[in-house]
PDB file of N, CA and C in Angstrom:
ATOM      1  N   UNK A  24     170.875 133.325  75.155  1.00 45.00           N
ATOM      2  CA  UNK A  24     170.554 131.802  75.435  1.00 45.00           C
ATOM      3  C   UNK A  24     170.259 131.603  76.732  1.00 45.00           C
ATOM      4  N   UNK A  25     169.342 131.230  77.329  1.00 47.00           N
ATOM      5  CA  UNK A  25     169.141 131.036  78.693  1.00 47.00           C
ATOM      6  C   UNK A  25     169.716 129.733  79.203  1.00 47.00           C
ATOM      7  N   UNK A  26     169.748 129.300  80.401  1.00 45.00           N
ATOM      8  CA  UNK A  26     170.642 128.200  80.857  1.00 45.00           C
ATOM      9  C   UNK A  26     169.665 127.029  80.712  1.00 45.00           C
ATOM     10  N   UNK A  27     168.363 127.268  80.682  1.00 46.00           N
ATOM     11  CA  UNK A  27     167.766 125.895  80.121  1.00 46.00           C
ATOM     12  C   UNK A  27     167.774 125.470  78.825  1.00 46.00           C
ATOM     13  N   UNK A  28     168.048 126.630  78.101  1.00 45.00           N
ATOM     14  CA  UNK A  28     168.228 126.162  76.439  1.00 45.00           C
ATOM     15  C   UNK A  28     169.749 125.532  76.350  1.00 45.00           C
ATOM     16  N   UNK A  29     170.497 125.910  76.937  1.00 44.00           N
ATOM     17  CA  UNK A  29     171.916 125.574  76.914  1.00 44.00           C
ATOM     18  C   UNK A  29     171.818 124.159  77.749  1.00 44.00           C
ATOM     19  N   UNK A  30     171.208 123.848  78.354  1.00 44.00           N
ATOM     20  CA  UNK A  30     171.084 122.604  79.052  1.00 44.00           C
ATOM     21  C   UNK A  30     170.611 121.320  78.177  1.00 44.00           C
ATOM     22  N   UNK A  31     169.468 121.943  77.641  1.00 44.00           N
ATOM     23  CA  UNK A  31     168.809 121.210  76.741  1.00 44.00           C
ATOM     24  C   UNK A  31     169.315 120.574  75.286  1.00 44.00           C
ATOM     25  N   UNK A  32     170.456 121.592  74.983  1.00 42.00           N
ATOM     26  CA  UNK A  32     171.349 121.223  73.925  1.00 42.00           C
ATOM     27  C   UNK A  32     172.316 120.373  74.164  1.00 42.00           C
ATOM     28  N   UNK A  33     172.937 120.582  75.573  1.00 42.00           N
ATOM     29  CA  UNK A  33     173.847 119.562  75.697  1.00 42.00           C
ATOM     30  C   UNK A  33     173.363 118.042  76.071  1.00 42.00           C
ATOM     31  N   UNK A  34     172.011 118.175  76.382  1.00 42.00           N
ATOM     32  CA  UNK A  34     171.412 116.819  76.682  1.00 42.00           C
ATOM     33  C   UNK A  34     170.907 116.081  75.150  1.00 42.00           C
ATOM     34  N   UNK A  35     170.508 116.816  74.323  1.00 42.00           N
ATOM     35  CA  UNK A  35     170.386 116.307  72.969  1.00 42.00           C
ATOM     36  C   UNK A  35     171.415 115.845  72.337  1.00 42.00           C
ATOM     37  N   UNK A  36     172.772 116.405  72.677  1.00 43.00           N
ATOM     38  CA  UNK A  36     173.964 116.073  71.905  1.00 43.00           C
ATOM     39  C   UNK A  36     174.749 114.785  72.200  1.00 43.00           C
ATOM     40  N   UNK A  37     174.380 114.501  73.781  1.00 45.00           N
ATOM     41  CA  UNK A  37     175.148 113.440  74.361  1.00 45.00           C
ATOM     42  C   UNK A  37     174.236 112.308  74.200  1.00 45.00           C
ATOM     43  N   UNK A  38     174.448 110.926  74.058  1.00 45.00           N
ATOM     44  CA  UNK A  38     173.568 109.608  74.078  1.00 45.00           C
ATOM     45  C   UNK A  38     174.562 108.774  74.727  1.00 45.00           C
ATOM     46  N   UNK A  39     173.976 107.824  75.819  1.00 48.00           N
ATOM     47  CA  UNK A  39     175.016 106.929  76.565  1.00 48.00           C
ATOM     48  C   UNK A  39     175.428 105.873  75.701  1.00 48.00           C
ATOM     49  N   UNK A  40     176.594 105.620  76.161  1.00 47.00           N
ATOM     50  CA  UNK A  40     177.433 104.554  75.452  1.00 47.00           C
ATOM     51  C   UNK A  40     176.642 103.100  75.282  1.00 47.00           C
ATOM     52  N   UNK A  41     176.739 102.678  74.060  1.00 48.00           N
ATOM     53  CA  UNK A  41     176.149 101.419  73.759  1.00 48.00           C
ATOM     54  C   UNK A  41     174.452 101.525  73.728  1.00 48.00           C
ATOM     55  N   UNK A  42     174.000 102.869  73.463  1.00 48.00           N
ATOM     56  CA  UNK A  42     172.587 102.999  73.389  1.00 48.00           C
ATOM     57  C   UNK A  42     172.104 103.064  71.848  1.00 48.00           C
ATOM     58  N   UNK A  43     171.327 102.349  71.215  1.00 51.00           N
ATOM     59  CA  UNK A  43     170.905 102.820  69.989  1.00 51.00           C
ATOM     60  C   UNK A  43     170.375 104.321  69.721  1.00 51.00           C
ATOM     61  N   UNK A  44     170.711 104.958  69.114  1.00 55.00           N
ATOM     62  CA  UNK A  44     170.296 106.198  68.910  1.00 55.00           C
ATOM     63  C   UNK A  44     169.064 106.348  68.393  1.00 55.00           C
ATOM     64  N   UNK A  45     168.269 105.119  67.700  1.00 62.00           N
ATOM     65  CA  UNK A  45     167.048 105.243  67.334  1.00 62.00           C
ATOM     66  C   UNK A  45     165.798 105.159  67.913  1.00 62.00           C
ATOM     67  N   UNK A  46     166.198 104.134  69.095  1.00 58.00           N
ATOM     68  CA  UNK A  46     165.027 103.929  70.356  1.00 58.00           C
ATOM     69  C   UNK A  46     165.376 105.009  71.345  1.00 58.00           C
ATOM     70  N   UNK A  47     164.334 105.765  71.568  1.00 74.00           N
ATOM     71  CA  UNK A  47     164.498 106.678  73.021  1.00 74.00           C
ATOM     72  C   UNK A  47     163.436 106.729  73.776  1.00 74.00           C
ATOM     73  N   UNK A  48     162.469 105.407  73.704  1.00 75.00           N
ATOM     74  CA  UNK A  48     160.986 105.366  74.277  1.00 75.00           C
ATOM     75  C   UNK A  48     160.907 104.210  74.613  1.00 75.00           C
ATOM     76  N   UNK A  49     160.760 103.847  75.950  1.00 70.00           N
ATOM     77  CA  UNK A  49     160.564 102.253  76.479  1.00 70.00           C
ATOM     78  C   UNK A  49     159.271 101.796  75.629  1.00 70.00           C
ATOM     79  N   UNK A  50     158.399 102.638  75.177  1.00 73.00           N
ATOM     80  CA  UNK A  50     157.225 101.996  74.153  1.00 73.00           C
ATOM     81  C   UNK A  50     157.644 101.385  72.837  1.00 73.00           C
ATOM     82  N   UNK A  51     158.962 101.670  72.351  1.00 75.00           N
ATOM     83  CA  UNK A  51     159.662 101.219  71.065  1.00 75.00           C
ATOM     84  C   UNK A  51     160.225 100.020  71.468  1.00 75.00           C
ATOM     85  N   UNK A  52     160.417  99.449  72.684  1.00 74.00           N
ATOM     86  CA  UNK A  52     161.180  98.388  73.281  1.00 74.00           C
ATOM     87  C   UNK A  52     160.450  97.153  73.307  1.00 74.00           C
ATOM     88  N   UNK A  53     160.724  95.878  72.912  1.00 70.00           N
ATOM     89  CA  UNK A  53     160.004  94.566  73.116  1.00 70.00           C
ATOM     90  C   UNK A  53     159.719  94.590  74.446  1.00 70.00           C
ATOM     91  N   UNK A  54     160.639  94.578  75.351  1.00 70.00           N
ATOM     92  CA  UNK A  54     160.308  94.657  76.790  1.00 70.00           C
ATOM     93  C   UNK A  54     159.406  95.556  77.452  1.00 70.00           C
ATOM     94  N   UNK A  55     159.463  96.958  76.910  1.00 70.00           N
ATOM     95  CA  UNK A  55     158.660  97.892  77.515  1.00 70.00           C
ATOM     96  C   UNK A  55     159.763  98.377  78.765  1.00 70.00           C
ATOM     97  N   UNK A  56     161.118  98.156  78.701  1.00 74.00           N
ATOM     98  CA  UNK A  56     162.068  98.671  79.820  1.00 74.00           C
ATOM     99  C   UNK A  56     162.408  99.965  79.718  1.00 74.00           C
ATOM    100  N   UNK A  57     162.485 100.771  80.726  1.00 74.00           N
ATOM    101  CA  UNK A  57     163.011 102.322  80.981  1.00 74.00           C
ATOM    102  C   UNK A  57     164.659 101.979  81.004  1.00 74.00           C
ATOM    103  N   UNK A  58     165.043 102.951  79.971  1.00 72.00           N
ATOM    104  CA  UNK A  58     166.607 103.311  80.082  1.00 72.00           C
ATOM    105  C   UNK A  58     166.988 104.728  80.411  1.00 72.00           C
ATOM    106  N   UNK A  59     167.971 105.056  80.752  1.00 70.00           N
ATOM    107  CA  UNK A  59     168.608 106.149  81.057  1.00 70.00           C
ATOM    108  C   UNK A  59     168.563 107.080  79.681  1.00 70.00           C
ATOM    109  N   UNK A  60     168.013 108.213  79.859  1.00 71.00           N
ATOM    110  CA  UNK A  60     167.865 109.048  78.529  1.00 71.00           C
ATOM    111  C   UNK A  60     166.515 108.991  77.752  1.00 71.00           C
ATOM    112  N   UNK A  61     165.719 108.141  78.382  1.00 76.00           N
ATOM    113  CA  UNK A  61     164.356 108.094  77.321  1.00 76.00           C
ATOM    114  C   UNK A  61     163.504 109.274  77.363  1.00 76.00           C
ATOM    115  N   UNK A  62     162.915 109.717  76.557  1.00 76.00           N
ATOM    116  CA  UNK A  62     162.424 110.889  76.224  1.00 76.00           C
ATOM    117  C   UNK A  62     160.896 110.746  77.259  1.00 76.00           C
ATOM    118  N   UNK A  63     160.476 109.699  77.487  1.00 75.00           N
ATOM    119  CA  UNK A  63     159.164 109.362  77.975  1.00 75.00           C
ATOM    120  C   UNK A  63     159.470 108.879  79.601  1.00 75.00           C
ATOM    121  N   UNK A  64     160.098 109.071  80.287  1.00 68.00           N
ATOM    122  CA  UNK A  64     160.742 108.693  81.657  1.00 68.00           C
ATOM    123  C   UNK A  64     159.887 108.933  82.317  1.00 68.00           C
ATOM    124  N   UNK A  65     159.271 109.929  82.574  1.00 74.00           N
ATOM    125  CA  UNK A  65     158.152 110.800  83.243  1.00 74.00           C
ATOM    126  C   UNK A  65     157.073 110.616  83.116  1.00 74.00           C
ATOM    127  N   UNK A  66     156.658 109.864  82.191  1.00 74.00           N
ATOM    128  CA  UNK A  66     155.216 109.646  81.746  1.00 74.00           C
ATOM    129  C   UNK A  66     154.793 108.337  82.298  1.00 74.00           C
ATOM    130  N   UNK A  67     155.760 107.549  82.815  1.00 71.00           N
ATOM    131  CA  UNK A  67     154.980 106.152  83.127  1.00 71.00           C
ATOM    132  C   UNK A  67     154.847 105.993  84.673  1.00 71.00           C
ATOM    133  N   UNK A  68     154.072 104.753  84.476  1.00 73.00           N
ATOM    134  CA  UNK A  68     153.514 104.473  86.097  1.00 73.00           C
ATOM    135  C   UNK A  68     154.382 103.449  86.521  1.00 73.00           C
ATOM    136  N   UNK A  69     154.428 102.876  87.921  1.00 71.00           N
ATOM    137  CA  UNK A  69     155.169 101.583  88.197  1.00 71.00           C
ATOM    138  C   UNK A  69     154.406 100.758  87.674  1.00 71.00           C
ATOM    139  N   UNK A  70     153.471 100.286  87.622  1.00 71.00           N
ATOM    140  CA  UNK A  70     152.910  99.412  87.034  1.00 71.00           C
ATOM    141  C   UNK A  70     153.052  99.003  85.637  1.00 71.00           C
ATOM    142  N   UNK A  71     153.531 100.042  84.902  1.00 67.00           N
ATOM    143  CA  UNK A  71     153.911  99.845  83.459  1.00 67.00           C
ATOM    144  C   UNK A  71     155.428  99.562  83.356  1.00 67.00           C
ATOM    145  N   UNK A  72     156.285  99.480  84.358  1.00 68.00           N
ATOM    146  CA  UNK A  72     157.803  99.284  84.093  1.00 68.00           C
ATOM    147  C   UNK A  72     157.959  97.767  83.665  1.00 68.00           C
ATOM    148  N   UNK A  73     158.594  97.604  82.666  1.00 68.00           N
ATOM    149  CA  UNK A  73     158.987  96.387  82.171  1.00 68.00           C
ATOM    150  C   UNK A  73     160.200  95.905  82.648  1.00 68.00           C
ATOM    151  N   UNK A  74     160.569  94.613  82.443  1.00 75.00           N
ATOM    152  CA  UNK A  74     161.763  93.929  83.166  1.00 75.00           C
ATOM    153  C   UNK A  74     162.872  94.069  82.082  1.00 75.00           C
ATOM    154  N   UNK A  75     164.053  94.446  82.169  1.00 75.00           N
ATOM    155  CA  UNK A  75     165.108  94.526  80.987  1.00 75.00           C
ATOM    156  C   UNK A  75     165.424  93.074  80.702  1.00 75.00           C
ATOM    157  N   UNK A  76     165.885  92.712  79.537  1.00 79.00           N
ATOM    158  CA  UNK A  76     166.633  91.924  79.234  1.00 79.00           C
ATOM    159  C   UNK A  76     167.935  91.730  79.647  1.00 79.00           C
ATOM    160  N   UNK A  77     168.605  90.244  79.767  1.00 84.00           N
ATOM    161  CA  UNK A  77     170.345  90.204  80.107  1.00 84.00           C
ATOM    162  C   UNK A  77     170.854  91.297  78.994  1.00 84.00           C
ATOM    163  N   UNK A  78     170.615  90.929  77.692  1.00 82.00           N
ATOM    164  CA  UNK A  78     171.034  91.637  76.729  1.00 82.00           C
ATOM    165  C   UNK A  78     170.950  93.189  76.846  1.00 82.00           C
ATOM    166  N   UNK A  79     170.046  93.819  77.147  1.00 78.00           N
ATOM    167  CA  UNK A  79     170.039  94.885  77.455  1.00 78.00           C
ATOM    168  C   UNK A  79     170.495  95.678  78.664  1.00 78.00           C
ATOM    169  N   UNK A  80     170.860  94.735  79.396  1.00 80.00           N
ATOM    170  CA  UNK A  80     171.750  94.954  80.633  1.00 80.00           C
ATOM    171  C   UNK A  80     173.318  94.855  80.466  1.00 80.00           C
ATOM    172  N   UNK A  81     173.502  93.928  79.453  1.00 81.00           N
ATOM    173  CA  UNK A  81     174.995  93.853  78.811  1.00 81.00           C
ATOM    174  C   UNK A  81     175.236  94.985  77.901  1.00 81.00           C
ATOM    175  N   UNK A  82     174.254  95.482  77.459  1.00 78.00           N
ATOM    176  CA  UNK A  82     174.597  96.680  76.428  1.00 78.00           C
ATOM    177  C   UNK A  82     175.028  97.794  77.307  1.00 78.00           C
ATOM    178  N   UNK A  83     174.249  97.962  78.355  1.00 75.00           N
ATOM    179  CA  UNK A  83     174.086  99.248  79.184  1.00 75.00           C
ATOM    180  C   UNK A  83     175.348  99.153  79.924  1.00 75.00           C
ATOM    181  N   UNK A  84     175.878  98.522  80.349  1.00 78.00           N
ATOM    182  CA  UNK A  84     176.880  98.136  81.506  1.00 78.00           C
ATOM    183  C   UNK A  84     178.326  97.733  81.436  1.00 78.00           C
ATOM    184  N   UNK A  85     178.341  96.894  80.312  1.00 80.00           N
ATOM    185  CA  UNK A  85     179.423  96.156  79.799  1.00 80.00           C
ATOM    186  C   UNK A  85     179.950  96.779  78.721  1.00 80.00           C
ATOM    187  N   UNK A  86     180.049  97.671  78.224  1.00 81.00           N
ATOM    188  CA  UNK A  86     180.395  98.746  77.137  1.00 81.00           C
ATOM    189  C   UNK A  86     181.634  99.286  77.361  1.00 81.00           C
ATOM    190  N   UNK A  87     182.768  98.732  76.982  1.00 83.00           N
ATOM    191  CA  UNK A  87     183.839  99.462  77.553  1.00 83.00           C
ATOM    192  C   UNK A  87     185.011  99.392  76.043  1.00 83.00           C
ATOM    193  N   UNK A  88     185.966 100.447  76.096  1.00 87.00           N
ATOM    194  CA  UNK A  88     186.725 100.431  74.964  1.00 87.00           C
ATOM    195  C   UNK A  88     188.037  99.497  75.669  1.00 87.00           C
ATOM    196  N   UNK A  89     189.008  99.593  74.633  1.00 90.00           N
ATOM    197  CA  UNK A  89     190.425  98.533  75.056  1.00 90.00           C
ATOM    198  C   UNK A  89     191.075  99.188  76.241  1.00 90.00           C
ATOM    199  N   UNK A  90     191.215 100.467  76.580  1.00 93.00           N
ATOM    200  CA  UNK A  90     192.051 101.022  77.431  1.00 93.00           C
ATOM    201  C   UNK A  90     191.249 100.426  78.692  1.00 93.00           C
ATOM    202  N   UNK A  91     189.941 100.825  78.822  1.00 91.00           N
ATOM    203  CA  UNK A  91     188.975 100.609  80.169  1.00 91.00           C
ATOM    204  C   UNK A  91     189.128  98.922  80.398  1.00 91.00           C
ATOM    205  N   UNK A  92     189.207  97.944  79.233  1.00 91.00           N
ATOM    206  CA  UNK A  92     189.157  96.695  79.562  1.00 91.00           C
ATOM    207  C   UNK A  92     190.635  96.093  80.226  1.00 91.00           C
ATOM    208  N   UNK A  93     191.624  97.032  79.601  1.00 95.00           N
ATOM    209  CA  UNK A  93     192.847  96.875  80.036  1.00 95.00           C
ATOM    210  C   UNK A  93     193.056  97.171  81.488  1.00 95.00           C
ATOM    211  N   UNK A  94     192.131  98.366  81.973  1.00 95.00           N
ATOM    212  CA  UNK A  94     192.391  98.626  83.596  1.00 95.00           C
ATOM    213  C   UNK A  94     191.554  97.748  84.546  1.00 95.00           C
ATOM    214  N   UNK A  95     190.096  97.204  83.776  1.00 93.00           N
ATOM    215  CA  UNK A  95     189.689  96.211  84.544  1.00 93.00           C
ATOM    216  C   UNK A  95     190.665  95.034  84.847  1.00 93.00           C
ATOM    217  N   UNK A  96     191.288  94.449  83.456  1.00 96.00           N
ATOM    218  CA  UNK A  96     192.178  93.240  83.824  1.00 96.00           C
ATOM    219  C   UNK A  96     193.209  93.531  84.638  1.00 96.00           C
ATOM    220  N   UNK A  97     193.876  94.692  84.521  1.00 97.00           N
ATOM    221  CA  UNK A  97     195.015  94.955  85.499  1.00 97.00           C
ATOM    222  C   UNK A  97     194.708  95.104  86.861  1.00 97.00           C
ATOM    223  N   UNK A  98     193.280  95.490  87.319  1.00 97.00           N
ATOM    224  CA  UNK A  98     192.903  95.701  88.621  1.00 97.00           C
ATOM    225  C   UNK A  98     192.645  94.313  89.167  1.00 97.00           C
ATOM    226  N   UNK A  99     192.166  93.340  88.232  1.00 97.00           N
ATOM    227  CA  UNK A  99     191.922  91.816  88.850  1.00 97.00           C
ATOM    228  C   UNK A  99     192.674  91.140  89.093  1.00 97.00           C
ATOM    229  N   UNK A 100     193.766  91.360  88.272  1.00 98.00           N
ATOM    230  CA  UNK A 100     195.128  90.764  88.293  1.00 98.00           C
ATOM    231  C   UNK A 100     195.829  91.072  89.872  1.00 98.00           C
ATOM    232  N   UNK A 101     195.749  92.326  89.906  1.00 97.00           N
ATOM    233  CA  UNK A 101     196.170  92.912  91.059  1.00 97.00           C
ATOM    234  C   UNK A 101     195.316  92.427  92.739  1.00 97.00           C
ATOM    235  N   UNK A 102     194.171  92.409  92.621  1.00 98.00           N
ATOM    236  CA  UNK A 102     193.267  92.031  93.414  1.00 98.00           C
ATOM    237  C   UNK A 102     193.834  90.267  93.569  1.00 98.00           C
ATOM    238  N   UNK A 103     193.863  89.432  92.648  1.00 98.00           N
ATOM    239  CA  UNK A 103     194.264  87.976  92.849  1.00 98.00           C
ATOM    240  C   UNK A 103     195.813  88.384  93.163  1.00 98.00           C
ATOM    241  N   UNK A 104     196.575  88.807  93.016  1.00 97.00           N
ATOM    242  CA  UNK A 104     198.193  88.724  93.474  1.00 97.00           C
ATOM    243  C   UNK A 104     198.113  89.193  95.237  1.00 97.00           C
ATOM    244  N   UNK A 105     197.089  90.218  95.056  1.00 98.00           N
ATOM    245  CA  UNK A 105     197.173  90.541  96.855  1.00 98.00           C
ATOM    246  C   UNK A 105     196.232  89.302  97.702  1.00 98.00           C
ATOM    247  N   UNK A 106     195.311  88.777  97.059  1.00 97.00           N
ATOM    248  CA  UNK A 106     194.705  87.593  97.916  1.00 97.00           C
ATOM    249  C   UNK A 106     195.650  86.455  98.060  1.00 97.00           C
ATOM    250  N   UNK A 107     196.608  86.250  97.010  1.00 97.00           N
ATOM    251  CA  UNK A 107     197.501  85.110  97.316  1.00 97.00           C
ATOM    252  C   UNK A 107     198.601  85.588  98.015  1.00 97.00           C
ATOM    253  N   UNK A 108     199.036  86.910  98.038  1.00 97.00           N
ATOM    254  CA  UNK A 108     199.925  87.484  98.982  1.00 97.00           C
ATOM    255  C   UNK A 108     199.543  87.339 100.520  1.00 97.00           C
ATOM    256  N   UNK A 109     198.142  87.592 100.691  1.00 97.00           N
ATOM    257  CA  UNK A 109     197.530  87.432 102.044  1.00 97.00           C
ATOM    258  C   UNK A 109     197.387  85.894 102.310  1.00 97.00           C
ATOM    259  N   UNK A 110     197.205  84.914 101.554  1.00 97.00           N
ATOM    260  CA  UNK A 110     197.276  83.421 102.050  1.00 97.00           C
ATOM    261  C   UNK A 110     198.568  83.062 102.320  1.00 97.00           C
ATOM    262  N   UNK A 111     199.312  83.506 101.388  1.00 96.00           N
ATOM    263  CA  UNK A 111     200.928  83.065 101.580  1.00 96.00           C
ATOM    264  C   UNK A 111     201.398  83.588 103.214  1.00 96.00           C
ATOM    265  N   UNK A 112     201.036  84.823 103.525  1.00 95.00           N
ATOM    266  CA  UNK A 112     201.410  85.471 104.697  1.00 95.00           C
ATOM    267  C   UNK A 112     200.634  84.772 106.057  1.00 95.00           C
ATOM    268  N   UNK A 113     199.506  84.348 105.543  1.00 94.00           N
ATOM    269  CA  UNK A 113     198.985  83.337 106.797  1.00 94.00           C
ATOM    270  C   UNK A 113     199.519  82.103 106.790  1.00 94.00           C
ATOM    271  N   UNK A 114     200.183  81.285 105.868  1.00 92.00           N
ATOM    272  CA  UNK A 114     200.807  80.359 105.836  1.00 92.00           C
ATOM    273  C   UNK A 114     202.159  80.635 106.747  1.00 92.00           C
ATOM    274  N   UNK A 115     202.641  81.540 106.443  1.00 92.00           N
ATOM    275  CA  UNK A 115     204.051  81.594 107.126  1.00 92.00           C
ATOM    276  C   UNK A 115     203.566  82.299 108.912  1.00 92.00           C
ATOM    277  N   UNK A 116     202.685  82.803 109.078  1.00 90.00           N
ATOM    278  CA  UNK A 116     202.359  83.057 110.529  1.00 90.00           C
ATOM    279  C   UNK A 116     201.885  81.863 111.035  1.00 90.00           C
ATOM    280  N   UNK A 117     201.238  80.902 110.485  1.00 87.00           N
ATOM    281  CA  UNK A 117     200.736  79.752 111.174  1.00 87.00           C
ATOM    282  C   UNK A 117     202.075  78.665 111.318  1.00 87.00           C
ATOM    283  N   UNK A 118     202.958  78.484 110.228  1.00 86.00           N
ATOM    284  CA  UNK A 118     204.002  77.713 110.598  1.00 86.00           C
ATOM    285  C   UNK A 118     204.982  78.343 111.878  1.00 86.00           C
ATOM    286  N   UNK A 119     205.305  79.748 111.643  1.00 86.00           N
ATOM    287  CA  UNK A 119     205.921  80.515 112.797  1.00 86.00           C
ATOM    288  C   UNK A 119     205.088  80.188 114.084  1.00 86.00           C
ATOM    289  N   UNK A 120     204.026  80.100 114.240  1.00 83.00           N
ATOM    290  CA  UNK A 120     203.130  80.050 115.590  1.00 83.00           C
ATOM    291  C   UNK A 120     203.639  78.473 116.066  1.00 83.00           C
ATOM    292  N   UNK A 121     203.605  77.528 114.805  1.00 82.00           N
ATOM    293  CA  UNK A 121     204.066  76.018 115.434  1.00 82.00           C
ATOM    294  C   UNK A 121     205.290  75.882 115.723  1.00 82.00           C
ATOM    295  N   UNK A 122     206.401  76.794 115.202  1.00 81.00           N
ATOM    296  CA  UNK A 122     207.508  76.335 115.518  1.00 81.00           C
ATOM    297  C   UNK A 122     207.752  77.176 117.037  1.00 81.00           C
ATOM    298  N   UNK A 123     207.232  78.354 117.307  1.00 80.00           N
ATOM    299  CA  UNK A 123     207.356  78.918 118.566  1.00 80.00           C
ATOM    300  C   UNK A 123     206.693  78.204 119.901  1.00 80.00           C
ATOM    301  N   UNK A 124     205.433  77.676 119.520  1.00 78.00           N
ATOM    302  CA  UNK A 124     204.448  77.190 120.249  1.00 78.00           C
ATOM    303  C   UNK A 124     204.789  75.500 120.539  1.00 78.00           C
ATOM    304  N   UNK A 125     205.926  75.038 119.823  1.00 73.00           N
ATOM    305  CA  UNK A 125     205.888  73.821 120.193  1.00 73.00           C
ATOM    306  C   UNK A 125     206.358  73.319 121.394  1.00 73.00           C
ATOM    307  N   UNK A 126     206.692  71.771 121.335  1.00 68.00           N
ATOM    308  CA  UNK A 126     207.478  71.346 122.792  1.00 68.00           C
ATOM    309  C   UNK A 126     208.572  71.849 123.018  1.00 68.00           C
ATOM    310  N   UNK A 127     209.515  71.992 121.966  1.00 68.00           N
ATOM    311  CA  UNK A 127     210.803  72.217 121.948  1.00 68.00           C
ATOM    312  C   UNK A 127     210.990  73.688 121.973  1.00 68.00           C
ATOM    313  N   UNK A 128     209.887  74.260 122.097  1.00 63.00           N
ATOM    314  CA  UNK A 128     210.147  75.971 121.919  1.00 63.00           C
ATOM    315  C   UNK A 128     211.223  76.611 123.027  1.00 63.00           C
ATOM    316  N   UNK A 129     211.206  76.035 124.090  1.00 62.00           N
ATOM    317  CA  UNK A 129     212.154  76.562 125.155  1.00 62.00           C
ATOM    318  C   UNK A 129     213.613  76.353 124.871  1.00 62.00           C
ATOM    319  N   UNK A 130     213.726  75.218 123.959  1.00 63.00           N
ATOM    320  CA  UNK A 130     215.177  74.925 123.535  1.00 63.00           C
ATOM    321  C   UNK A 130     215.621  75.868 122.553  1.00 63.00           C
ATOM    322  N   UNK A 131     214.750  76.371 122.072  1.00 59.00           N
ATOM    323  CA  UNK A 131     215.337  77.552 120.752  1.00 59.00           C
ATOM    324  C   UNK A 131     215.706  78.749 121.328  1.00 59.00           C
ATOM    325  N   UNK A 132     214.690  79.296 122.669  1.00 54.00           N
ATOM    326  CA  UNK A 132     215.188  80.385 123.162  1.00 54.00           C
ATOM    327  C   UNK A 132     216.086  80.179 124.322  1.00 54.00           C
TER     328      UNK A 132
END
């Protein structure tokens, strides 16, 4: 078995997540949009490329299992926590500058 035959068998066995296995051509879609893994992707001209619908974009991009959604949720919560911590630290920095820079700062030191 040559390497091209091995590559062809691996390509045919894998299908993109969320992609309907029956539709493998842009000509079969109502919008005419090209998707990754289409059999006829190299036959098109730029003026033939159709726009994808938001439903097709959601199917292609937002398909996650429960474990991946959990990681996304934990990451979003972590980003919000660090944003809140940063804003709290800025508030402390501003208050400390007011205390040290006030008219009674000489009395404190």
